[in-house]
PDB file of C-alpha atoms in Angstrom:
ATOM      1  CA  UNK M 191     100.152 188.889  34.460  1.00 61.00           C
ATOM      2  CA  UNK M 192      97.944 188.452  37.351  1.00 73.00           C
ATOM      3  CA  UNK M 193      95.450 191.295  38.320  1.00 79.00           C
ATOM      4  CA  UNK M 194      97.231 194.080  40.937  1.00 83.00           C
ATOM      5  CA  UNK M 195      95.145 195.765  43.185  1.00 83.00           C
ATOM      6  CA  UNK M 196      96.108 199.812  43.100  1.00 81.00           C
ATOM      7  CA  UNK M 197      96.969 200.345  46.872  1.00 83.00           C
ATOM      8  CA  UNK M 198      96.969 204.094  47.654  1.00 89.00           C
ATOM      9  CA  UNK M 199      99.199 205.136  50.413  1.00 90.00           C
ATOM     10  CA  UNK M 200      98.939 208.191  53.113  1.00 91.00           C
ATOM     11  CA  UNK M 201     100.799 210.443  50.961  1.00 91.00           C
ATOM     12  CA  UNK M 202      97.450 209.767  48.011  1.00 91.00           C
ATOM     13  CA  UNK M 203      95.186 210.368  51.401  1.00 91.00           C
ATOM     14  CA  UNK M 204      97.032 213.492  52.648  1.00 93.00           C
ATOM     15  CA  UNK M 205      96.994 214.963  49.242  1.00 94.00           C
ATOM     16  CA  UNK M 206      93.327 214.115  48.263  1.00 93.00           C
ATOM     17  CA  UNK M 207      91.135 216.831  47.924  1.00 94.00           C
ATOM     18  CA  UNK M 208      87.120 216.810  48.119  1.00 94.00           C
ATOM     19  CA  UNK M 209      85.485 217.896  45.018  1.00 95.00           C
ATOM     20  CA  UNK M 210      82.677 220.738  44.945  1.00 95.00           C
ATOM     21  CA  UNK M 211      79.305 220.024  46.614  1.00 96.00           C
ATOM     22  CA  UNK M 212      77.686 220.434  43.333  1.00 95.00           C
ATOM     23  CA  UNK M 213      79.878 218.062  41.756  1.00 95.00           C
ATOM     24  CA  UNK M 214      79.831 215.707  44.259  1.00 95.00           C
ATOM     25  CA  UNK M 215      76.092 215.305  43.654  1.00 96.00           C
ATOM     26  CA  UNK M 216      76.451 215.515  40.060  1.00 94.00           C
ATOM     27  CA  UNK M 217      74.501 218.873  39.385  1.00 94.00           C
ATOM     28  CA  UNK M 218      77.221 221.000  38.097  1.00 94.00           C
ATOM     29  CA  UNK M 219      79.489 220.603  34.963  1.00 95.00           C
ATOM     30  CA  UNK M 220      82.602 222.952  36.641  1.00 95.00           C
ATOM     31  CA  UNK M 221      84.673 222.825  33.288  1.00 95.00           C
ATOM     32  CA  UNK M 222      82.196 224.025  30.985  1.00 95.00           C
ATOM     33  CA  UNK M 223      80.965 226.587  33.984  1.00 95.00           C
ATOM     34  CA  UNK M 224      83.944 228.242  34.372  1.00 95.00           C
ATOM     35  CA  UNK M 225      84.397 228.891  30.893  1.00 93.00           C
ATOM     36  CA  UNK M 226      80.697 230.229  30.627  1.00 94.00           C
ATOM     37  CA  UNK M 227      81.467 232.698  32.982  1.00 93.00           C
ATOM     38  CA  UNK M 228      85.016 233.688  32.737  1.00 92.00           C
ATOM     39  CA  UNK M 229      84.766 237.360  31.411  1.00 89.00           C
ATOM     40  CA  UNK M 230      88.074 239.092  29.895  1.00 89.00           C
ATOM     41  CA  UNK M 231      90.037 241.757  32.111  1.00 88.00           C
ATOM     42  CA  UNK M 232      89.548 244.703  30.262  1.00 93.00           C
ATOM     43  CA  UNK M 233      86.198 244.225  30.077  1.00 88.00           C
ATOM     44  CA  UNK M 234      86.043 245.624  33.296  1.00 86.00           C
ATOM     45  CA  UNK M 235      83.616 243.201  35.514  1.00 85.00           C
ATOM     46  CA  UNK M 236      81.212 243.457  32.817  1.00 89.00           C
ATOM     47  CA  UNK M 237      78.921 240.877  33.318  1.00 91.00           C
ATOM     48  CA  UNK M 238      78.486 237.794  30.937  1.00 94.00           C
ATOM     49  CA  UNK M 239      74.427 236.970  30.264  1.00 97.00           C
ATOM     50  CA  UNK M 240      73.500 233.013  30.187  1.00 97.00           C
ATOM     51  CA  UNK M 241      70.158 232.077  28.576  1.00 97.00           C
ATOM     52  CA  UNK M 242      69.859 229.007  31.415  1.00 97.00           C
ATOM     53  CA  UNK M 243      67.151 226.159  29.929  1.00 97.00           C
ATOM     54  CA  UNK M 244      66.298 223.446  32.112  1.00 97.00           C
ATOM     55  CA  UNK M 245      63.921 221.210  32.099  1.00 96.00           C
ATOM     56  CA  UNK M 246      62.512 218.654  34.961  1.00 95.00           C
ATOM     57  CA  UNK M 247      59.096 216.486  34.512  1.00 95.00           C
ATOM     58  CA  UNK M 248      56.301 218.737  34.924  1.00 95.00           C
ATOM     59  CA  UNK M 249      57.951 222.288  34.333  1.00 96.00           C
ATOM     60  CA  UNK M 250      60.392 224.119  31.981  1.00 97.00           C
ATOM     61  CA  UNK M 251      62.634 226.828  33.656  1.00 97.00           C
ATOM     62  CA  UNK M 252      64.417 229.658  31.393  1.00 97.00           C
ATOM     63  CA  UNK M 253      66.222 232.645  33.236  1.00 98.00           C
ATOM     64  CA  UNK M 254      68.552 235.184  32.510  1.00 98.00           C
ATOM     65  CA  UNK M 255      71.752 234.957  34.886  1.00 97.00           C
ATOM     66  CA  UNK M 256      74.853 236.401  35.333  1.00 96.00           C
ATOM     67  CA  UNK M 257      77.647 235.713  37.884  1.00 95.00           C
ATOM     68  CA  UNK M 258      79.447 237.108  40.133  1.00 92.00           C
ATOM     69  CA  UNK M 259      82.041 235.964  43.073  1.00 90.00           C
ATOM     70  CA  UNK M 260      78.894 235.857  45.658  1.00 93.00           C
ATOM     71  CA  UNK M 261      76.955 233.702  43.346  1.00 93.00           C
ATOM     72  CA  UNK M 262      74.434 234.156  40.436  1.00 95.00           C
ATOM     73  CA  UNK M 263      72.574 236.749  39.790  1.00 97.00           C
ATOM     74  CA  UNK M 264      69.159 235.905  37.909  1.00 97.00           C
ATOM     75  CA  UNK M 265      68.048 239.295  35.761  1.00 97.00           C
ATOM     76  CA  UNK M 266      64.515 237.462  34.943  1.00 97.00           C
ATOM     77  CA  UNK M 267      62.940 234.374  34.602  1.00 97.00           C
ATOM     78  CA  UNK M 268      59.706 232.476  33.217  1.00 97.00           C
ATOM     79  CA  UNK M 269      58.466 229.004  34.163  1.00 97.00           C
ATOM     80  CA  UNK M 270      56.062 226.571  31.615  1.00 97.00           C
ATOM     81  CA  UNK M 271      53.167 226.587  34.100  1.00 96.00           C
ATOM     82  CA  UNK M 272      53.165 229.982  33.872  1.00 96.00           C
ATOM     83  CA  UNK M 273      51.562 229.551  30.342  1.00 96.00           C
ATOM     84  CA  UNK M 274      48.369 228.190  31.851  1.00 95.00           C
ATOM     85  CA  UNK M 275      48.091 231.990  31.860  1.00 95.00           C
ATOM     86  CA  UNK M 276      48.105 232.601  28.405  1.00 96.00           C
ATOM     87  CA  UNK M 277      46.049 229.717  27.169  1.00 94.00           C
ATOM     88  CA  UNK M 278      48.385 226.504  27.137  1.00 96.00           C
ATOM     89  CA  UNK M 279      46.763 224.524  29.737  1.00 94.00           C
ATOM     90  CA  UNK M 280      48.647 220.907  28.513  1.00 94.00           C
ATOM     91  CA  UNK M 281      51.873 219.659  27.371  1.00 94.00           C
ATOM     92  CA  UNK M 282      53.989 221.881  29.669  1.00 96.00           C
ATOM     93  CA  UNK M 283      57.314 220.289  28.664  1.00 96.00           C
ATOM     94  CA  UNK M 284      57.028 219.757  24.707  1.00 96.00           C
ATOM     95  CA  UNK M 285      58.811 221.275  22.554  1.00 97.00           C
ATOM     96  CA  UNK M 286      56.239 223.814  22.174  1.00 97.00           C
ATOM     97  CA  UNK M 287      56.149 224.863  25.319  1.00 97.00           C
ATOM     98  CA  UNK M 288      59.567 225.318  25.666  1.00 97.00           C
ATOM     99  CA  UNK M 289      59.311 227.901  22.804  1.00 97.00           C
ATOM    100  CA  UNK M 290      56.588 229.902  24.807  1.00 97.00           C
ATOM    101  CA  UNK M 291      58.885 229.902  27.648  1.00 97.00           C
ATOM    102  CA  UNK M 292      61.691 231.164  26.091  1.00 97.00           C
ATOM    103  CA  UNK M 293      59.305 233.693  24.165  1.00 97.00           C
ATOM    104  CA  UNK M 294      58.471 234.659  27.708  1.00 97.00           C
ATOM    105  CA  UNK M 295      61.893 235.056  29.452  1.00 97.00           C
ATOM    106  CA  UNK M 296      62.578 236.913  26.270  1.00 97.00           C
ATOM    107  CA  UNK M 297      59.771 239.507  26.165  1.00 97.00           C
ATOM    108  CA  UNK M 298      60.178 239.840  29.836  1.00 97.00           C
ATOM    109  CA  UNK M 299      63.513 240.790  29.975  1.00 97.00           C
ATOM    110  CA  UNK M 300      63.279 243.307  27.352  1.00 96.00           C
ATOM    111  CA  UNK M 301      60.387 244.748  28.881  1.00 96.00           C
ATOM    112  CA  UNK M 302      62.607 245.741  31.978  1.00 96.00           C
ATOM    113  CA  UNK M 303      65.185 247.061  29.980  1.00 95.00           C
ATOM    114  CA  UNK M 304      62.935 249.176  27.805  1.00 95.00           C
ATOM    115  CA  UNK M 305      64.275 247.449  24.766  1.00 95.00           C
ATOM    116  CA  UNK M 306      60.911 245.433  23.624  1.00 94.00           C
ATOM    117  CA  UNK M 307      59.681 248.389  20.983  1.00 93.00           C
ATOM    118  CA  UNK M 308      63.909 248.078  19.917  1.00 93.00           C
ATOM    119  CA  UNK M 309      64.206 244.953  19.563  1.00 94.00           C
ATOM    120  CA  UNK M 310      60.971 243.088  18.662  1.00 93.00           C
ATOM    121  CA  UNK M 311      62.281 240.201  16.854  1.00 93.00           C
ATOM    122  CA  UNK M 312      60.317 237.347  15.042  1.00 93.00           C
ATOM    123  CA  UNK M 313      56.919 238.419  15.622  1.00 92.00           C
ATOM    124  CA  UNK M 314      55.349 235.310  13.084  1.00 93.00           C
ATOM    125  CA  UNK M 315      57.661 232.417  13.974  1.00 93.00           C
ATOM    126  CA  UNK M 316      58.221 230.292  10.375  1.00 92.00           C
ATOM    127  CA  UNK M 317      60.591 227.924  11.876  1.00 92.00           C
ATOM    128  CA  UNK M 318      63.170 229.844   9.782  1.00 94.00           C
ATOM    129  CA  UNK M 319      66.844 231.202  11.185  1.00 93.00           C
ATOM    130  CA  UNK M 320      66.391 234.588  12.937  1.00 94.00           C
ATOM    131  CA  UNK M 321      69.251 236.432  14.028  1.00 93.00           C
ATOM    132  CA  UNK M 322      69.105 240.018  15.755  1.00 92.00           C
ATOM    133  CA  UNK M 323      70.234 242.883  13.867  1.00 90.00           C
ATOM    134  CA  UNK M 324      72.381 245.904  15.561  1.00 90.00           C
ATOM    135  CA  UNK M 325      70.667 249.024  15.034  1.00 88.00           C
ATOM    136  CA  UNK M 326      72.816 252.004  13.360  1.00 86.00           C
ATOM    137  CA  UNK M 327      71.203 254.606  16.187  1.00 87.00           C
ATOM    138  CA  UNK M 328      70.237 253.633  19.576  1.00 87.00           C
ATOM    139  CA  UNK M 329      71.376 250.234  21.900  1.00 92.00           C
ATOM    140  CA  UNK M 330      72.723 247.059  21.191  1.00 94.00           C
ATOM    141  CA  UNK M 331      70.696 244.190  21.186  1.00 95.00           C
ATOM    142  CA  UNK M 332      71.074 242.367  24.539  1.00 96.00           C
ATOM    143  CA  UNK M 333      73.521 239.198  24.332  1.00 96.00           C
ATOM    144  CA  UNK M 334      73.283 236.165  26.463  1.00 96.00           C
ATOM    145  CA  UNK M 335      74.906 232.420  26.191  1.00 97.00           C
ATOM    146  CA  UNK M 336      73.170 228.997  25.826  1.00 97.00           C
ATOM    147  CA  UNK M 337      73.327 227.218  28.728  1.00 97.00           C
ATOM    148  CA  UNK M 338      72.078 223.404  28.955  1.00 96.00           C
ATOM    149  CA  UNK M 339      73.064 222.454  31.975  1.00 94.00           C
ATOM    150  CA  UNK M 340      73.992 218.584  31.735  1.00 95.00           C
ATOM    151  CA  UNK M 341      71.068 218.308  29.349  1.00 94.00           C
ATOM    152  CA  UNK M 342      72.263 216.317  26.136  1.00 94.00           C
ATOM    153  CA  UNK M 343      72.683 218.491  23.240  1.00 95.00           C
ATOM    154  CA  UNK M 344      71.466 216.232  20.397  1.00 95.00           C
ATOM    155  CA  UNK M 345      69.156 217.114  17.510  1.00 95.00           C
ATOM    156  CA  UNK M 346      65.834 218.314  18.512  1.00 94.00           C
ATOM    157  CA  UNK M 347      66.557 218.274  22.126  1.00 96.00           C
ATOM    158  CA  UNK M 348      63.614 220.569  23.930  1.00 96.00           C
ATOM    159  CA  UNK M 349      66.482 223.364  25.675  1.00 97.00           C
ATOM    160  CA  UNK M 350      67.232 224.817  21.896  1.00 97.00           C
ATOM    161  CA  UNK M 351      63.309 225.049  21.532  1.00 97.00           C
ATOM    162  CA  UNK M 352      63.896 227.827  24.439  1.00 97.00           C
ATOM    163  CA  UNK M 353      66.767 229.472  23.035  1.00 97.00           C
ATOM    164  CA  UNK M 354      65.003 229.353  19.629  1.00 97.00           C
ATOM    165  CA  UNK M 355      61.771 231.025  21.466  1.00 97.00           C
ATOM    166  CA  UNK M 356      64.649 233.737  23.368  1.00 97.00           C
ATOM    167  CA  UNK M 357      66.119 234.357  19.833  1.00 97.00           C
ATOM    168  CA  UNK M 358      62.897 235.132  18.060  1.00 96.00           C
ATOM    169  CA  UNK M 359      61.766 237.176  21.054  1.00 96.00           C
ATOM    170  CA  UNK M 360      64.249 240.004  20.905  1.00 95.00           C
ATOM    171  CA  UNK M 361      67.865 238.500  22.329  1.00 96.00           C
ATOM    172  CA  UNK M 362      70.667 237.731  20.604  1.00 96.00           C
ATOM    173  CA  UNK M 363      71.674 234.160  21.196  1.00 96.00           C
ATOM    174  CA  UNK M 364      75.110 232.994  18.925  1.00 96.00           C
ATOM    175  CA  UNK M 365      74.074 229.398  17.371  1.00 96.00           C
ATOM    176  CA  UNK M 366      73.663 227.688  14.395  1.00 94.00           C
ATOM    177  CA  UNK M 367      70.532 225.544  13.307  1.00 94.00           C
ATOM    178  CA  UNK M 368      72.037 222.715  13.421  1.00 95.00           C
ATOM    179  CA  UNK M 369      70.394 220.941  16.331  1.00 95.00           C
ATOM    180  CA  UNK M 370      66.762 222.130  15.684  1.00 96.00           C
ATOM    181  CA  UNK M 371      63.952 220.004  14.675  1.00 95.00           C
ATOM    182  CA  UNK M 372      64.186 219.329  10.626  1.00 94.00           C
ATOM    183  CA  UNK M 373      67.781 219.818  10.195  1.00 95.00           C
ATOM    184  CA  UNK M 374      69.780 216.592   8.123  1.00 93.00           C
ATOM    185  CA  UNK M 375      72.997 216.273   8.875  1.00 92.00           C
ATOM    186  CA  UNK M 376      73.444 214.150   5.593  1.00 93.00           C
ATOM    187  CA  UNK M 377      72.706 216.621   3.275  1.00 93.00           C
ATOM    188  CA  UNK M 378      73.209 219.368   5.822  1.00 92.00           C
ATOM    189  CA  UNK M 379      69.709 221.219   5.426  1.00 93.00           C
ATOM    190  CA  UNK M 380      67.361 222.605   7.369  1.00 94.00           C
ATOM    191  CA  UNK M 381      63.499 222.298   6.689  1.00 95.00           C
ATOM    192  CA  UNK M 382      61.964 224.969   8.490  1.00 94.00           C
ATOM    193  CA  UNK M 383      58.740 223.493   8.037  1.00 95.00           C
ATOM    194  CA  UNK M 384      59.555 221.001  10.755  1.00 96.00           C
ATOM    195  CA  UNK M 385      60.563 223.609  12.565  1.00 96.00           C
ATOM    196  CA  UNK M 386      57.702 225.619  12.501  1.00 96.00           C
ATOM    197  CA  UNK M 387      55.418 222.363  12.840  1.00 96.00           C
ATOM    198  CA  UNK M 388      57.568 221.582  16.460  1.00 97.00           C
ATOM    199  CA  UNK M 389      56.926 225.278  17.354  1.00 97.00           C
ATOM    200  CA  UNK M 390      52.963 225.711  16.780  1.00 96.00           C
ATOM    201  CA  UNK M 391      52.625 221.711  18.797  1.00 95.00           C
ATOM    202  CA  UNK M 392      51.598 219.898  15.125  1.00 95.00           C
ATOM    203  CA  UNK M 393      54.157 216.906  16.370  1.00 95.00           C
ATOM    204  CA  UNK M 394      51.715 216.556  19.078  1.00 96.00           C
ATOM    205  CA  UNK M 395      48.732 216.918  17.295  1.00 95.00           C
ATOM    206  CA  UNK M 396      50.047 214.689  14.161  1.00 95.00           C
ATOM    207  CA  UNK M 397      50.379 211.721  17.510  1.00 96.00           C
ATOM    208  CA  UNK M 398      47.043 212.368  18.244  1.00 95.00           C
ATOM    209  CA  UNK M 399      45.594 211.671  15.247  1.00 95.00           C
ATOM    210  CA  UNK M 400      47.546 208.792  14.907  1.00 95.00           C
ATOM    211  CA  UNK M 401      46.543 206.859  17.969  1.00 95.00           C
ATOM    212  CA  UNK M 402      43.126 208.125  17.573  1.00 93.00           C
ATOM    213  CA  UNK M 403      42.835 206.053  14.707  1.00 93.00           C
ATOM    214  CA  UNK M 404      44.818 202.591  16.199  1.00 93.00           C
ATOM    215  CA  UNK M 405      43.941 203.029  19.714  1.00 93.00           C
ATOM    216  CA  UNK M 406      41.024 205.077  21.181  1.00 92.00           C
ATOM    217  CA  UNK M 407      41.346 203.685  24.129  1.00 94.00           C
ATOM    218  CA  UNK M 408      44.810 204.521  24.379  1.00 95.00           C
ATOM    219  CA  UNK M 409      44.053 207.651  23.128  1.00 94.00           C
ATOM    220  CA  UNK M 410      41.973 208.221  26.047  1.00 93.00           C
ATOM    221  CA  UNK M 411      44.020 207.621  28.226  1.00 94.00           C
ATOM    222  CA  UNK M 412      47.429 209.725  27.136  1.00 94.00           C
ATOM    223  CA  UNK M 413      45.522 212.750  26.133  1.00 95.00           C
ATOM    224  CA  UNK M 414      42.969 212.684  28.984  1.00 95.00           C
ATOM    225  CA  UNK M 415      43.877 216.264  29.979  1.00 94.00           C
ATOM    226  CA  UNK M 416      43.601 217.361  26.492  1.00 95.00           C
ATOM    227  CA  UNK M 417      39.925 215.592  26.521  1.00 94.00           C
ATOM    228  CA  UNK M 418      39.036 217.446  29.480  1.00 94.00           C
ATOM    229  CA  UNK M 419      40.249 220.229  28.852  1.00 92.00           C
ATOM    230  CA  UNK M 420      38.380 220.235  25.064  1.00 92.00           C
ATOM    231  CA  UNK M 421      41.544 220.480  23.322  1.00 93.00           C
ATOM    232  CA  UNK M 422      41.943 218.587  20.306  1.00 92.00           C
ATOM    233  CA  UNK M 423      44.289 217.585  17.161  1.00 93.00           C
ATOM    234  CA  UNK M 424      42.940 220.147  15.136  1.00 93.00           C
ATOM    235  CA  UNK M 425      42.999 223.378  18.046  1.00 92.00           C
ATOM    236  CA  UNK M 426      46.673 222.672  18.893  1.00 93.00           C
ATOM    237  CA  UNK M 427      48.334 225.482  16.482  1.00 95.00           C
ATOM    238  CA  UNK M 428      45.365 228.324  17.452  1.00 95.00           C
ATOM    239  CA  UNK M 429      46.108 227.685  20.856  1.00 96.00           C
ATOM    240  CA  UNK M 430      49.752 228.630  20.486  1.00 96.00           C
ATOM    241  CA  UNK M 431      49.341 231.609  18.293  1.00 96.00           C
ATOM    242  CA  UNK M 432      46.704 232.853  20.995  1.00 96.00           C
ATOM    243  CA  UNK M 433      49.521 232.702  23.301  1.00 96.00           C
ATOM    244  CA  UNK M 434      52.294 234.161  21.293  1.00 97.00           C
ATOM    245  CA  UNK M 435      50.256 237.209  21.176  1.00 96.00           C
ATOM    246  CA  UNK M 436      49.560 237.431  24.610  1.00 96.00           C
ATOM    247  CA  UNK M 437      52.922 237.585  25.829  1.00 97.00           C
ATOM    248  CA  UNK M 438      53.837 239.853  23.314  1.00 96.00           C
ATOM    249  CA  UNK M 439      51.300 242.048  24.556  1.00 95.00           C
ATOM    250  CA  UNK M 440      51.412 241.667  28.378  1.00 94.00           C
ATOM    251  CA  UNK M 441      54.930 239.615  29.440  1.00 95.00           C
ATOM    252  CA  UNK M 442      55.043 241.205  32.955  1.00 94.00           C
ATOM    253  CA  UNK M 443      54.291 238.483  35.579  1.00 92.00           C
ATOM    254  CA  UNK M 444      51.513 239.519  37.750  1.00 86.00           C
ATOM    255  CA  UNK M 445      51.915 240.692  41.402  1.00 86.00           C
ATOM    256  CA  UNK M 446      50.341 238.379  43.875  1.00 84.00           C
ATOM    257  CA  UNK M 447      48.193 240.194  46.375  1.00 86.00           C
ATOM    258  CA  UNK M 448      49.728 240.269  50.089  1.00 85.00           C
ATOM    259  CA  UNK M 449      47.176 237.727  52.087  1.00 86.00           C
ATOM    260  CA  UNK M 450      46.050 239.191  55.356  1.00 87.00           C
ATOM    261  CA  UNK M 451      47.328 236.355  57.711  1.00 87.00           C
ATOM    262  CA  UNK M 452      46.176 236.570  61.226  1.00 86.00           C
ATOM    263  CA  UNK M 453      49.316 235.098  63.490  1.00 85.00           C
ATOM    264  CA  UNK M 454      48.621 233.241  66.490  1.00 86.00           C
ATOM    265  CA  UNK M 455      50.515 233.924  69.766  1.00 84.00           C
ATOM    266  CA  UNK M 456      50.711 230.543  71.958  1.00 88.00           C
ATOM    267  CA  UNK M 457      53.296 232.447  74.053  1.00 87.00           C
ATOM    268  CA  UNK M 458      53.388 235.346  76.624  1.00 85.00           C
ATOM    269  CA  UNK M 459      53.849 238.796  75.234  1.00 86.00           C
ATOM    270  CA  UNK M 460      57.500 240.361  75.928  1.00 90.00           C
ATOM    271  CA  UNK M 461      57.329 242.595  78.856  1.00 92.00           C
ATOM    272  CA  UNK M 462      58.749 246.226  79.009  1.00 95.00           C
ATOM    273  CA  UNK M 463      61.458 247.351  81.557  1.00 96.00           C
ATOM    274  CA  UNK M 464      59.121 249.010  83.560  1.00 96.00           C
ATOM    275  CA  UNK M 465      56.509 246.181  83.067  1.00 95.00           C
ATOM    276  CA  UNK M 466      59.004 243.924  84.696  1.00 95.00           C
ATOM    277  CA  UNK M 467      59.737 246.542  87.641  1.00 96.00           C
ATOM    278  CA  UNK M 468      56.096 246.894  88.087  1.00 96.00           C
ATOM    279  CA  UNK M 469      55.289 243.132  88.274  1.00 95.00           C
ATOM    280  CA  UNK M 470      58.252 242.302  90.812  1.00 96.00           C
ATOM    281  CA  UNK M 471      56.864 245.095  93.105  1.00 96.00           C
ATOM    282  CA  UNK M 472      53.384 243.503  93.171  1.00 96.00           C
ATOM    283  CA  UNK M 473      54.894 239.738  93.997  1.00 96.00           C
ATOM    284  CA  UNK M 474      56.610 241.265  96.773  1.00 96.00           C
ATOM    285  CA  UNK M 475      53.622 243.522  98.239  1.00 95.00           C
ATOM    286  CA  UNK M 476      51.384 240.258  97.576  1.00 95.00           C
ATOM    287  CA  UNK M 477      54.082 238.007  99.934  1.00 95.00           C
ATOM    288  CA  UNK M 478      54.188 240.692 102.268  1.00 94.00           C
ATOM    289  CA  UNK M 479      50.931 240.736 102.441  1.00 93.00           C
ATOM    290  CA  UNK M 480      50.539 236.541 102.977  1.00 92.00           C
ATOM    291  CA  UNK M 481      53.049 237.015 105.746  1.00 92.00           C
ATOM    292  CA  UNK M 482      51.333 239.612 107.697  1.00 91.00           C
ATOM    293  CA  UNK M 483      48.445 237.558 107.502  1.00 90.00           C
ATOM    294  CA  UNK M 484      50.036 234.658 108.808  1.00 90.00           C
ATOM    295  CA  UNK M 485      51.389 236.086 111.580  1.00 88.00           C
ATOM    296  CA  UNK M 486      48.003 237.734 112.669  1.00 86.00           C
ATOM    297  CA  UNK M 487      46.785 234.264 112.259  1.00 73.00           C
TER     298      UNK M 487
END
């Protein structure tokens, strides 16, 4: 049979309808959206939290939304170069650093809510499974909903490294351990001393010392931040530890002081009413004035 070319009439064109702007440029995943979002009736318009974890090339972004017919609502949020302020100057979008960041988010948010002496959560991360426990007298843990984005949800991928850093910083996070570092899906185990390897940077430094040893010049050249910044192999985990306690201690993001700006005026100041009045009078006494000298003249 030979090949038929589909030709779509004007009822196809009158009927056709354009798709979101967000799906049209391929940003937003509407299905599983709405069903992140959709909140029961008798719940009464109480909001439901998303953990959101995205991740670009120089930065990892974790914030606490919720939604609402206007648009989202973000509750609080914590960005990977924000770490340079606790101590992690490099490697802003490993795995490790997606931990902080989702340590961060965590702490932050639960500072807000007065809930961080509550709800502590893993304070020594093992790589182990951590879920939040109610408490018999006083609030519920706060809840909130992975969300990846369009991020591909395989084994190891760096946006459960930020849940896994919200979970063990106080929120409670429904998810299995299934796609975290270490876990075999063969004999369906988890060794959380991958984990905890993938969480305190050793990947990284385990690399290192690798192409150290076959490359230097190589090694130069991929780690040349780390060089300069006098980081090596063997400071990787202290570094992280450092900065797990720092957040725990102080998660509040700093206030920026207001910068006295001195704005330039290129135009003419607004006149007042009477300004106005006052000027017109003088143009007129000034013409007058011409005119009586003219005819004199």
């Amino acid at each position: 049979m030979p090949f038929l070319k589909t030709v779509k009439n004007k009822a196809y064109y009158k009927r056709f309808q354009v798709k979101f702007r967000r799906r049209r440029e391929g940003k937003t995943d509407y299905y599983a959206r709405v069903r992140m979002i959709r909140q029961d009736k008798n719940k009464y318009n109480t909001p439901k939290y998303r953990l959101v974890a995205r991740r670009t090339n120089t930065d990892i972004v974790a914030q606490i939304v919720y939604s609402r017919i206007e648009g989202d609502y973000v509750m609080a949020s914590a960005y990977s170069h924000e770490l340079k302020d606790f101590g992690i100057k490099n490697g802003l979008t490993n795995y490790a650093a997606c931990y902080a960041t989702g340590l961060l988010v965590a702490r932050r948010l639960l500072t807000k809510l007065k809930l961080a002496d509550s709800y502590k959560g893993q304070e020594e991360a093992d790589g182990e499974d951590y879920f939040i426990e109610e408490q018999d007298d006083g609030p519920r843990p706060f809840r909130a909903f992975l969300d990846v984005g369009l991020a591909p949800t395989t084994t190891g991928a760096r946006v459960f490294g930020v849940m896994k850093g919200a979970v063990d910083g106080g929120i409670a996070v429904p998810h299995t351990n299934k796609r975290f570092p270490g876990y075999d899906a063969e004999s369906k185990e988890m060794d959380a001393e991958v984990h905890r390897d993938y969480i305190y940077g050793e990947h990284v430094a385990n690399f290192m010392r690798e192409l150290q040893e076959e490359d230097e010049e190589a090694y130069g050249i991929q780690f040349a931040r780390y060089i300069k910044s006098g980081v090596g192999p063997d400071e990787m985990e202290a570094i992280y530890q450092n900065a797990h306690k720092q957040i725990r201690a102080n998660p509040v993001r700093a206030k920026k002081e207001a910068k006295e700006v001195e704005h330039k005026r290129y135009g003419r100041k607004a006149m007042s009413y009477a300004q106005r009045k006052d000027r017109i009078k003088q143009k007129k006494e000034a013409f007058l004035r011409k005119l009586a000298a003219q005819e004199e003249a």
